[in-house]
mmCIF file of C-alpha atoms and ligand atoms in Angstrom:
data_model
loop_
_atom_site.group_PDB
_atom_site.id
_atom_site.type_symbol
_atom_site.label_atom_id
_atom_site.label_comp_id
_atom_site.label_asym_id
_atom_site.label_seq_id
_atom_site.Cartn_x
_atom_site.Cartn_y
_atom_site.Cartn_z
ATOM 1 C CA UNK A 1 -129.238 18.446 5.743
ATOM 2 C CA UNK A 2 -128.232 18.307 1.587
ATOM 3 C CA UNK A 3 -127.874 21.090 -0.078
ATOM 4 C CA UNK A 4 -125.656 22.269 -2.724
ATOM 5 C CA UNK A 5 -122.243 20.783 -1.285
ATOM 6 C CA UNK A 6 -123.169 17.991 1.070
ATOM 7 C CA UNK A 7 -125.668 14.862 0.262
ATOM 8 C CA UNK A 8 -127.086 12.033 2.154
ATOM 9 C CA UNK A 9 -125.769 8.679 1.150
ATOM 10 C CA UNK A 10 -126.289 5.342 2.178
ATOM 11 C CA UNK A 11 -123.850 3.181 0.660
ATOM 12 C CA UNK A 12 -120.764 3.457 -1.923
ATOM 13 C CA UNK A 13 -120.765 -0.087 -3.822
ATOM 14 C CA UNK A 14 -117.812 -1.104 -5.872
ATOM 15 C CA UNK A 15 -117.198 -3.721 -8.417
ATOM 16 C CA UNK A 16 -120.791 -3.518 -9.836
ATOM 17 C CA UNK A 17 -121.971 -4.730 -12.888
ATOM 18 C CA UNK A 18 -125.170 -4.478 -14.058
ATOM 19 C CA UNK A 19 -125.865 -0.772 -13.352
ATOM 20 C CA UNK A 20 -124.401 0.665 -17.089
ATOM 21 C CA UNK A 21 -121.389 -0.546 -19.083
ATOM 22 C CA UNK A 22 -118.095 -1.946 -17.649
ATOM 23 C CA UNK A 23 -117.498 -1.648 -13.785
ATOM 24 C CA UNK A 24 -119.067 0.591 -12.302
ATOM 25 C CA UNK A 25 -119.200 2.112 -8.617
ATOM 26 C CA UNK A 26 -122.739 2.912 -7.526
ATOM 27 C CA UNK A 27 -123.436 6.017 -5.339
ATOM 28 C CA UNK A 28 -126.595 5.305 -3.456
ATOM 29 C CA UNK A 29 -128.765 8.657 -2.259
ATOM 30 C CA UNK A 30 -130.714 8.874 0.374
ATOM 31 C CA UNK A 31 -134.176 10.101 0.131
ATOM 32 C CA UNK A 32 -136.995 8.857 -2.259
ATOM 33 C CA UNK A 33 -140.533 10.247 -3.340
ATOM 34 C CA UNK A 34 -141.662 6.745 -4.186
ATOM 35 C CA UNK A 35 -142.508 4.441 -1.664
ATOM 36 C CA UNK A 36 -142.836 1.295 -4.219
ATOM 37 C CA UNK A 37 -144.405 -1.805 -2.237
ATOM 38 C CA UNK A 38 -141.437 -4.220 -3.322
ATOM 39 C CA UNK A 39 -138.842 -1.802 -2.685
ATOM 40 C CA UNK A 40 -135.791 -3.408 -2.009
ATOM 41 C CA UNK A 41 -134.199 -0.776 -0.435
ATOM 42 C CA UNK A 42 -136.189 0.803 2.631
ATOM 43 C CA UNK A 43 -133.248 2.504 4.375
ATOM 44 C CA UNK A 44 -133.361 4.882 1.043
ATOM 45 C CA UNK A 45 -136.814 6.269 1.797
ATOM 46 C CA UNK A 46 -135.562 9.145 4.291
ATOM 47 C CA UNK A 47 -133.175 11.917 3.321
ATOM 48 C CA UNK A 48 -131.427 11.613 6.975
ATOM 49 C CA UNK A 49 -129.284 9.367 8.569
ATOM 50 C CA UNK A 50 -131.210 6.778 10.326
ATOM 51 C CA UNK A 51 -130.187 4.209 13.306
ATOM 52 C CA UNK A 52 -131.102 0.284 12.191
ATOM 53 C CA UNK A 53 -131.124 -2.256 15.144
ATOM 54 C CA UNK A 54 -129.928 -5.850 14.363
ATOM 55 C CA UNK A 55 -131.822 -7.805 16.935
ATOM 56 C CA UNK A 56 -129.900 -10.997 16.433
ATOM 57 C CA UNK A 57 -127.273 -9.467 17.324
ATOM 58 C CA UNK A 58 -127.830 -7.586 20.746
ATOM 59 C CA UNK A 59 -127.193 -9.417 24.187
ATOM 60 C CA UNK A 60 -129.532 -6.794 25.860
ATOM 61 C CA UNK A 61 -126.691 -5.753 28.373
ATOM 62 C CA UNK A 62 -128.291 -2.231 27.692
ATOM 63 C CA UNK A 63 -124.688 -0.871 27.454
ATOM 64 C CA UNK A 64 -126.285 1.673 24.571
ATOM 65 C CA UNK A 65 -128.824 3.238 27.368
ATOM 66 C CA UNK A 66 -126.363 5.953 29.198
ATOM 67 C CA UNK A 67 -125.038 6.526 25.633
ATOM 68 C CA UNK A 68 -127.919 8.332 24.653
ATOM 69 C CA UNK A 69 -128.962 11.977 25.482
ATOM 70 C CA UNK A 70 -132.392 11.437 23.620
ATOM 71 C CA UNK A 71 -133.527 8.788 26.250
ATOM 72 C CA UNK A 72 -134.606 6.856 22.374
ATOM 73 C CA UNK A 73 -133.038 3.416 23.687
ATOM 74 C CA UNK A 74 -135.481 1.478 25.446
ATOM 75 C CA UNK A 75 -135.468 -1.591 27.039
ATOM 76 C CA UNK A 76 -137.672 -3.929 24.889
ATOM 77 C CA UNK A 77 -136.616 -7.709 23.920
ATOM 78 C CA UNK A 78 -137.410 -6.741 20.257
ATOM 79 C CA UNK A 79 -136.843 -3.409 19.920
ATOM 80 C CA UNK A 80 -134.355 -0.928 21.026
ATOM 81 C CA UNK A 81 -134.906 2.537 19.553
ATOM 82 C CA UNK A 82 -137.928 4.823 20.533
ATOM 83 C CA UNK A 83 -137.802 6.746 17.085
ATOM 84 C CA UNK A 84 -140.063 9.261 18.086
ATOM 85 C CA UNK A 85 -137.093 10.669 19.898
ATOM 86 C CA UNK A 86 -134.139 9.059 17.903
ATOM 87 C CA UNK A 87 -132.321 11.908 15.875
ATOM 88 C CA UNK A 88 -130.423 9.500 14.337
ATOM 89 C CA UNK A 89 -126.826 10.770 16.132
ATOM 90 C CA UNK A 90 -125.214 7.857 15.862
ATOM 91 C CA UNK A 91 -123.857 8.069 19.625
ATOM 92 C CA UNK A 92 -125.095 4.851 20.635
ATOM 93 C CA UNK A 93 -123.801 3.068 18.104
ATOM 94 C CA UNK A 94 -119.855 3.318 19.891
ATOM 95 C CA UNK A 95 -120.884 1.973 23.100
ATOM 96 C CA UNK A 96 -122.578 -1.426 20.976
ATOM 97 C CA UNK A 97 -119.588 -3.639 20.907
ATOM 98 C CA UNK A 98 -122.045 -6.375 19.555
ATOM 99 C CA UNK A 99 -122.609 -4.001 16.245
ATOM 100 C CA UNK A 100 -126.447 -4.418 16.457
ATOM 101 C CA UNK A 101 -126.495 -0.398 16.150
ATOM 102 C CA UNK A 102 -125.737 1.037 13.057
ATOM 103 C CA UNK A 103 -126.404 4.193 11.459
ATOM 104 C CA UNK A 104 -127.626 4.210 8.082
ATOM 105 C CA UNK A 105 -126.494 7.509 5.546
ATOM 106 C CA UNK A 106 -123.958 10.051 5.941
ATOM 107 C CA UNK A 107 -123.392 13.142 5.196
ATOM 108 C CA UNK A 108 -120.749 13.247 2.335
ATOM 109 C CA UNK A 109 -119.453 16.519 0.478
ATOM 110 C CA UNK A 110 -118.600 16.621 -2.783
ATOM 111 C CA UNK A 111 -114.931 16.670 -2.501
ATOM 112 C CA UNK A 112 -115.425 13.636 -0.344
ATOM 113 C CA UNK A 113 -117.023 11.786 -2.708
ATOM 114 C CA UNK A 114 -114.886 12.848 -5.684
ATOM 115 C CA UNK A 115 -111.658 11.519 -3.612
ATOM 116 C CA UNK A 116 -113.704 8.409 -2.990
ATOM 117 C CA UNK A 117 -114.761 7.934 -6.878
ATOM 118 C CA UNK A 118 -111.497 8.685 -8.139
ATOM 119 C CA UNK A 119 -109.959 5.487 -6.326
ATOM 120 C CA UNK A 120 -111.590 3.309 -8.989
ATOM 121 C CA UNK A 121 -110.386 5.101 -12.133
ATOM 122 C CA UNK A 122 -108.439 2.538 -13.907
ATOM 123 C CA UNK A 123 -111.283 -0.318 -13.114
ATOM 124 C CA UNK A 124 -113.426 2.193 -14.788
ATOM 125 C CA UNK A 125 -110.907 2.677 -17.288
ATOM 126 C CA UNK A 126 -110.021 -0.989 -18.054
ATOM 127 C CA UNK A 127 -113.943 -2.208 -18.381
ATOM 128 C CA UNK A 128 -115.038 0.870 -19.988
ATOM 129 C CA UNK A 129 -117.463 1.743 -16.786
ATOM 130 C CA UNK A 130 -117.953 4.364 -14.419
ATOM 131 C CA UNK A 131 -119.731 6.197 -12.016
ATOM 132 C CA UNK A 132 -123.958 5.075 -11.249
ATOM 133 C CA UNK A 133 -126.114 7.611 -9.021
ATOM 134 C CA UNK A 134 -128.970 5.384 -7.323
ATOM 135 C CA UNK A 135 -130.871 5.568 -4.532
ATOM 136 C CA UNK A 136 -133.255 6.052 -3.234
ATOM 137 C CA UNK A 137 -133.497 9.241 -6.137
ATOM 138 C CA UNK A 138 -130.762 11.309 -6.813
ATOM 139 C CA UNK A 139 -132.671 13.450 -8.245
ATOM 140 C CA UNK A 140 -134.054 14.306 -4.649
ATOM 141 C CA UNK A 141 -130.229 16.069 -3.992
ATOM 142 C CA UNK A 142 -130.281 17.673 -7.597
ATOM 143 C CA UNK A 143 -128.589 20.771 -6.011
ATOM 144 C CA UNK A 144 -125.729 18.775 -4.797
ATOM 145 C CA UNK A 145 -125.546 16.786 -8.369
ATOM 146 C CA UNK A 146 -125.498 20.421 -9.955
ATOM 147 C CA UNK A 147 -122.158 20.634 -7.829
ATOM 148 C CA UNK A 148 -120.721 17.066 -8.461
ATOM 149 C CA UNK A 149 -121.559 16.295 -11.985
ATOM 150 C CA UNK A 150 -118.989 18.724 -13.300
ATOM 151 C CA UNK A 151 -116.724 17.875 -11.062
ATOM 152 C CA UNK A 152 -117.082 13.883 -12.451
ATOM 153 C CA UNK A 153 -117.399 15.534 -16.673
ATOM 154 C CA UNK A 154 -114.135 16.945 -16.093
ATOM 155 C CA UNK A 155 -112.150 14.147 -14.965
ATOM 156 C CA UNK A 156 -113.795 11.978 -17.633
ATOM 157 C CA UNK A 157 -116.095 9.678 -16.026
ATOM 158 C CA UNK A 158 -118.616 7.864 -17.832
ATOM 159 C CA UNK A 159 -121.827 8.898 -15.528
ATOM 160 C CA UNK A 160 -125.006 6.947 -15.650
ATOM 161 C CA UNK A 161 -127.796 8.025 -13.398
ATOM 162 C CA UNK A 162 -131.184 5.272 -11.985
ATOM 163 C CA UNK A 163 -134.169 7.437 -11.588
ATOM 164 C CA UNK A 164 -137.543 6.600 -10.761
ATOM 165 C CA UNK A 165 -139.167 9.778 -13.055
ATOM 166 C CA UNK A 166 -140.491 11.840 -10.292
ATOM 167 C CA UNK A 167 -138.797 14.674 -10.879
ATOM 168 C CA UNK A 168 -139.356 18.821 -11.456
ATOM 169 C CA UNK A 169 -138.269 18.729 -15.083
ATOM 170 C CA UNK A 170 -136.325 22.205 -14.756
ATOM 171 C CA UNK A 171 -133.840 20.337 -12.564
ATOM 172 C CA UNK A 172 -132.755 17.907 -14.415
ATOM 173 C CA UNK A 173 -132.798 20.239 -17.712
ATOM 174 C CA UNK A 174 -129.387 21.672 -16.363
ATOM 175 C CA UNK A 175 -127.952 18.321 -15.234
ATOM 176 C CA UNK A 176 -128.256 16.386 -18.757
ATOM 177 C CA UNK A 177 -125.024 17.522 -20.374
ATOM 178 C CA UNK A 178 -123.470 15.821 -17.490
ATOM 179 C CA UNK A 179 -124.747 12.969 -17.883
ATOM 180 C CA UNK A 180 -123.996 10.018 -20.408
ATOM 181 C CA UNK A 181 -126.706 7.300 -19.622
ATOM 182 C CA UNK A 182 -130.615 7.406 -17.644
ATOM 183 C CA UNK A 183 -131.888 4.315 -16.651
ATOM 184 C CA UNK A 184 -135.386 4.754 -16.084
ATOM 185 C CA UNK A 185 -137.881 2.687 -14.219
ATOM 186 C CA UNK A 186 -141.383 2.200 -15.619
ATOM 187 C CA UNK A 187 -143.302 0.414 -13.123
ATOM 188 C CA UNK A 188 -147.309 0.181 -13.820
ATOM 189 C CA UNK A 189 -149.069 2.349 -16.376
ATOM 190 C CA UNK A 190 -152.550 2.551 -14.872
ATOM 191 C CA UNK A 191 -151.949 5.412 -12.622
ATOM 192 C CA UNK A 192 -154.517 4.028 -9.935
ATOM 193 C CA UNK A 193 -152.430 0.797 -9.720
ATOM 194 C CA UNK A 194 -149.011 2.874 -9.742
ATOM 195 C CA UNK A 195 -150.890 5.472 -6.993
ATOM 196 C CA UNK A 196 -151.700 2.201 -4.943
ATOM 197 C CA UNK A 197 -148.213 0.100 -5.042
ATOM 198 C CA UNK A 198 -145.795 2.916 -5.373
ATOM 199 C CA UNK A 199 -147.893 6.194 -3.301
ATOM 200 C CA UNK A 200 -147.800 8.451 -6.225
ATOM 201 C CA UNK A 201 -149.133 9.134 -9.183
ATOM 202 C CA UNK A 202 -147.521 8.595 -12.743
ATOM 203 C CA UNK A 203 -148.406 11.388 -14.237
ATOM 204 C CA UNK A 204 -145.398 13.636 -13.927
ATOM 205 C CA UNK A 205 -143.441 10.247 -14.696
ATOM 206 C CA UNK A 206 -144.525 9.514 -17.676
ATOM 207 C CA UNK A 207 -144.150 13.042 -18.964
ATOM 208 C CA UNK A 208 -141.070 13.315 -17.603
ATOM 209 C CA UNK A 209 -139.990 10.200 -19.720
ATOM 210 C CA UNK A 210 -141.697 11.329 -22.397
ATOM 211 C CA UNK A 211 -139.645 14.607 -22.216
ATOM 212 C CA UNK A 212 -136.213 12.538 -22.135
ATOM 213 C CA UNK A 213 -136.789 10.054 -24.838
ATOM 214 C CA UNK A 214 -137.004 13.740 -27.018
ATOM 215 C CA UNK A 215 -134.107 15.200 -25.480
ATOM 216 C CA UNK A 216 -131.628 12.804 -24.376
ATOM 217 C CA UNK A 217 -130.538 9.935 -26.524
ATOM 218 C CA UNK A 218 -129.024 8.011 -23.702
ATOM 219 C CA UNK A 219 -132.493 7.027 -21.959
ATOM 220 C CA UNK A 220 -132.880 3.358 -21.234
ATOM 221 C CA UNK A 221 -136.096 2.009 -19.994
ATOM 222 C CA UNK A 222 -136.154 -0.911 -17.444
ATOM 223 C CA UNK A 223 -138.957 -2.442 -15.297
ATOM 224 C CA UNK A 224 -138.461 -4.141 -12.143
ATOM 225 C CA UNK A 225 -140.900 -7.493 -12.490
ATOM 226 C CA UNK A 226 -142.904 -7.629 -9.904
ATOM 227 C CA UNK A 227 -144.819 -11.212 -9.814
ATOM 228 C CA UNK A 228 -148.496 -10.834 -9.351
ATOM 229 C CA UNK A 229 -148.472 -6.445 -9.404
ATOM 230 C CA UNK A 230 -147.113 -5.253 -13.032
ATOM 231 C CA UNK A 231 -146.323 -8.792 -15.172
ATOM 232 C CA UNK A 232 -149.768 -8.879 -16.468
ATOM 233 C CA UNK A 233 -150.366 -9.006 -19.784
ATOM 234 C CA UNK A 234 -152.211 -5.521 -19.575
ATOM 235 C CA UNK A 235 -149.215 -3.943 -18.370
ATOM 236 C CA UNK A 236 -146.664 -5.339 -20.332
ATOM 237 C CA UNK A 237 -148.898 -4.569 -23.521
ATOM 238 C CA UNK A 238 -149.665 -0.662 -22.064
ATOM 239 C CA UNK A 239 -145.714 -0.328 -21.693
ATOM 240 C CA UNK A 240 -144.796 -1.483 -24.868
ATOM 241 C CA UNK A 241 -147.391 0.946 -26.388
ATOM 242 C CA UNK A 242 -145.844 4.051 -24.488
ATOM 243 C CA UNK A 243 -142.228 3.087 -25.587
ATOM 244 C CA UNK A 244 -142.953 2.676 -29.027
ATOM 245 C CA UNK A 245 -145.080 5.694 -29.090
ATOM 246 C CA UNK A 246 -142.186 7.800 -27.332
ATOM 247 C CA UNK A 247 -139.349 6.458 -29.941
ATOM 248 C CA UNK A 248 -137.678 4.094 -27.365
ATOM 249 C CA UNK A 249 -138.180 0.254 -28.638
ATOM 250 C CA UNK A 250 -136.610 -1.270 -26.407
ATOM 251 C CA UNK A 251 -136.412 -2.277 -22.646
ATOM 252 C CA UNK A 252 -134.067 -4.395 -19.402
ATOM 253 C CA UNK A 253 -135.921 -6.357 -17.179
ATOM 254 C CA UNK A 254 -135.280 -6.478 -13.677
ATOM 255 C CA UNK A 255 -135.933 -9.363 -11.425
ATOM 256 C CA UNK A 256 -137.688 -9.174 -8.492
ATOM 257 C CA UNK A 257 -136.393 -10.191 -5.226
ATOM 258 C CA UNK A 258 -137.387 -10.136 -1.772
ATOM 259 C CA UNK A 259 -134.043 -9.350 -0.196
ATOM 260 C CA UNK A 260 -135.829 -5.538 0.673
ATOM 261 C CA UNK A 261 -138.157 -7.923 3.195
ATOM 262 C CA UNK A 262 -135.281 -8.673 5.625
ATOM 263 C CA UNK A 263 -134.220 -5.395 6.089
ATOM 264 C CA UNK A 264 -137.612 -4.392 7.386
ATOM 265 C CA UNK A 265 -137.649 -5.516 10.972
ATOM 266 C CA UNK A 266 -134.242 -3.479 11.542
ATOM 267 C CA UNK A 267 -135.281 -0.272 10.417
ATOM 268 C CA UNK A 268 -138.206 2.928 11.298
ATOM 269 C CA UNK A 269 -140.460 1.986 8.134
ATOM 270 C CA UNK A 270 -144.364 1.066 7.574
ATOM 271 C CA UNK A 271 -143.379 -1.063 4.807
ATOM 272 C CA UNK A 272 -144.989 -4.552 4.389
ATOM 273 C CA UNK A 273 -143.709 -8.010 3.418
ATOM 274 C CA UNK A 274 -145.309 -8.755 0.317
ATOM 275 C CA UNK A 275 -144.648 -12.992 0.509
ATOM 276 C CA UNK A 276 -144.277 -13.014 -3.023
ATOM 277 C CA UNK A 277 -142.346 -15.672 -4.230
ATOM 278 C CA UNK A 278 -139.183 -14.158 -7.167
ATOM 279 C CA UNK A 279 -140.589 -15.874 -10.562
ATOM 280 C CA UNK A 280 -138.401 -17.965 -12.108
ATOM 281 C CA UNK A 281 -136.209 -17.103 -15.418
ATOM 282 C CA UNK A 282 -139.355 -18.896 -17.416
ATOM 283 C CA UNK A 283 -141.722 -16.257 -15.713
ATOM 284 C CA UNK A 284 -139.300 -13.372 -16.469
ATOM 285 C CA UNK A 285 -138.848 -15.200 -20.236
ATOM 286 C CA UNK A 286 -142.829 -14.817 -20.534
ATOM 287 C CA UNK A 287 -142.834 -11.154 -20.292
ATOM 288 C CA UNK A 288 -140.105 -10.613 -22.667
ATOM 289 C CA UNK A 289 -141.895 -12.455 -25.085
ATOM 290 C CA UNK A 290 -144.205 -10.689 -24.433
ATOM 291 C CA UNK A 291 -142.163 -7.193 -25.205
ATOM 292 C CA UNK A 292 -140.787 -8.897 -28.424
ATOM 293 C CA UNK A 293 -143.932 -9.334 -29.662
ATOM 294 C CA UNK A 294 -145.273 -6.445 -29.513
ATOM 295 C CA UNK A 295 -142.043 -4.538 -31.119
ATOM 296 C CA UNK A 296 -140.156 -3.708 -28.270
ATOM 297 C CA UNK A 297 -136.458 -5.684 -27.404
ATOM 298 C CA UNK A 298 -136.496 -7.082 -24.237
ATOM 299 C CA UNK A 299 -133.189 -7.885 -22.323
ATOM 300 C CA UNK A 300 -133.048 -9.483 -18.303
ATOM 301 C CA UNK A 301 -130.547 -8.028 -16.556
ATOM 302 C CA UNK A 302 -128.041 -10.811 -14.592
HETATM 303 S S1 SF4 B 1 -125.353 -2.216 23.686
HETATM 304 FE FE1 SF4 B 1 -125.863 -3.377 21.826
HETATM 305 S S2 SF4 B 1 -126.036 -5.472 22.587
HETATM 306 FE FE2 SF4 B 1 -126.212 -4.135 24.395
HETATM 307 S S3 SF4 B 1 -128.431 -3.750 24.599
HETATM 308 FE FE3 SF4 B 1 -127.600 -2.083 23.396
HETATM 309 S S4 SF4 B 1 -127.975 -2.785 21.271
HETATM 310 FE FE4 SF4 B 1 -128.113 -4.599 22.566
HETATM 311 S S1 SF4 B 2 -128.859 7.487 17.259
HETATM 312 FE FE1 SF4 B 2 -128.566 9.077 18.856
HETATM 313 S S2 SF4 B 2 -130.651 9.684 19.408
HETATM 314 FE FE2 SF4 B 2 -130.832 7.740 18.300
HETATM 315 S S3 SF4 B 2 -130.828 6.183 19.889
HETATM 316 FE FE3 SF4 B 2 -128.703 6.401 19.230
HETATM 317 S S4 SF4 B 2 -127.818 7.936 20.637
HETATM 318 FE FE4 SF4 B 2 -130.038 8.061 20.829
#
């Protein structure tokens, strides 16, 4: 369904601010190797489009049933797709007048999406932003990035790219000089904890990190806080020991929140609500002090 011309994405967001420099418009991918348990985006996990059903929303007049050749609608008070059989067409979605059908990700090609990016040239030119691949992992589509990223360099756009690390290094070798700015996530450094709260190892993303910060000058670190899973004071020393041994000193906190925990019941995925409570700035003030005083700048992003 991607390939070198045409990519799964989930969402185009404008007017953001706190993914790079400036204002930027975020491209969000569809498809992630990571299956973090905080994640606050779900709907990213599967390359390919999905249905979500809004239960508060639907009046069960069943008006979606005949719309679908799949027989995946069934009749349930709290649920509505059998997605065993849903393909994720979309067809049901025009006979909801209540909107509680949606389809999540589209296919997009990458004239599309250059037309669509291009819109927000003079934002990006007034702030001094640009252009943020996220996901999900763009680097799950790097065939259709290999296509695009040109396509931004040569109309000038200041392109920053979110990655969670787990990548084949080879692929993103030939994407660098494209790029301008990595924001990579550290998560947990024991690789039995990361194996247990994200479903993969970190080997390949540490190396792959490790790689960057000798390569690419433009690598930022960051670390979503996650209360009670990678604030302790193991962690935070662990990840303050790899920076500073890999020439990066210092990293941008990310605060957790549960918003990931209300998409849940409207979408196909085994994730769980963690009933974490976000820490408060204090908490998140903690770990930077943390960072600091072990060498390594800390910032929390807004
Ligand atoms: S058409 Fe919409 S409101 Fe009616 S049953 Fe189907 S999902 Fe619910
Ligand atoms: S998305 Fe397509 S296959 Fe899935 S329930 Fe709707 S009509 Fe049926």
């Amino acid at each position: 369904m991607h390939d070198d011309n045409h990519a799964i994405v989930f969402d185009v967001q404008r007017f953001s601010l706190h993914d790079g420099p400036g204002i930027r418009t975020t491209v969000f991918f569809k498809g992630c190797p990571l299956r973090c348990a905080w994640c606050q985006n779900p709907e990213s996990w599967h390359a390919r489009p999905e249905i979500a059903f809004y239960r508060h929303r639907c009046r069960g007049c069943l008006e979606c049933l005949p719309a679908c050749r799949e027989k995946a609608i069934v009749p349930y008070v709290d649920r509505r797709i059998d997605y065993t059989r849903c393909t994720g067409c979309g067809e049901c979605t025009d006979a909801c007048v209540q909107t509680a059908l949606r389809v999540v990700g589209r296919v997009w090609t990458v004239a599309d999406l250059v037309s669509e990016l291009v819109k927000d040239s003079d934002y990006f030119e007034e702030s001094g932003g640009g252009i943020t691949l996220s996901g999900g992992e763009p680097m799950q589509q790097a065939g259709f990035l290999r296509t695009l990223l040109p396509e931004l360099k040569r109309r000038h756009f200041h392109v920053a790219m979110e990655t969670c690390g787990q990548f084949v290094w080879e692929r993103i070798e030939r994407l660098l000089p494209f790029l301008d700015l990595i924001l990579f996530d550290l998560k947990l450094m024991a690789p039995d904890s990361h194996q247990a709260f994200t479903g993969c190892s970190n080997g390949r993303i540490l190396k792959n990190f490790a790689r960057l910060s000798r390569v690419f000058s433009h690598l930022r670190a960051r670390l979503p806080v996650i209360p009670g899973i990678n604030d302790s004071r193991t962690n935070i020393l662990n990840t303050a020991v790899f920076l500073l041994k890999n020439g990066q000193d210092s990293i941008c906190l990310l605060p957790y929140h549960n918003l990931g925990e209300s998409k849940i019941s409207s979408l196909n995925t085994d994730q769980k609500r963690l009933g974490i409570k976000p820490r408060t700035a204090h908490d998140l003030d903690r770990v930077k002090v943390l960072f600091e005083a072990n060498g390594v700048k800390a910032t929390i992003s807004g």
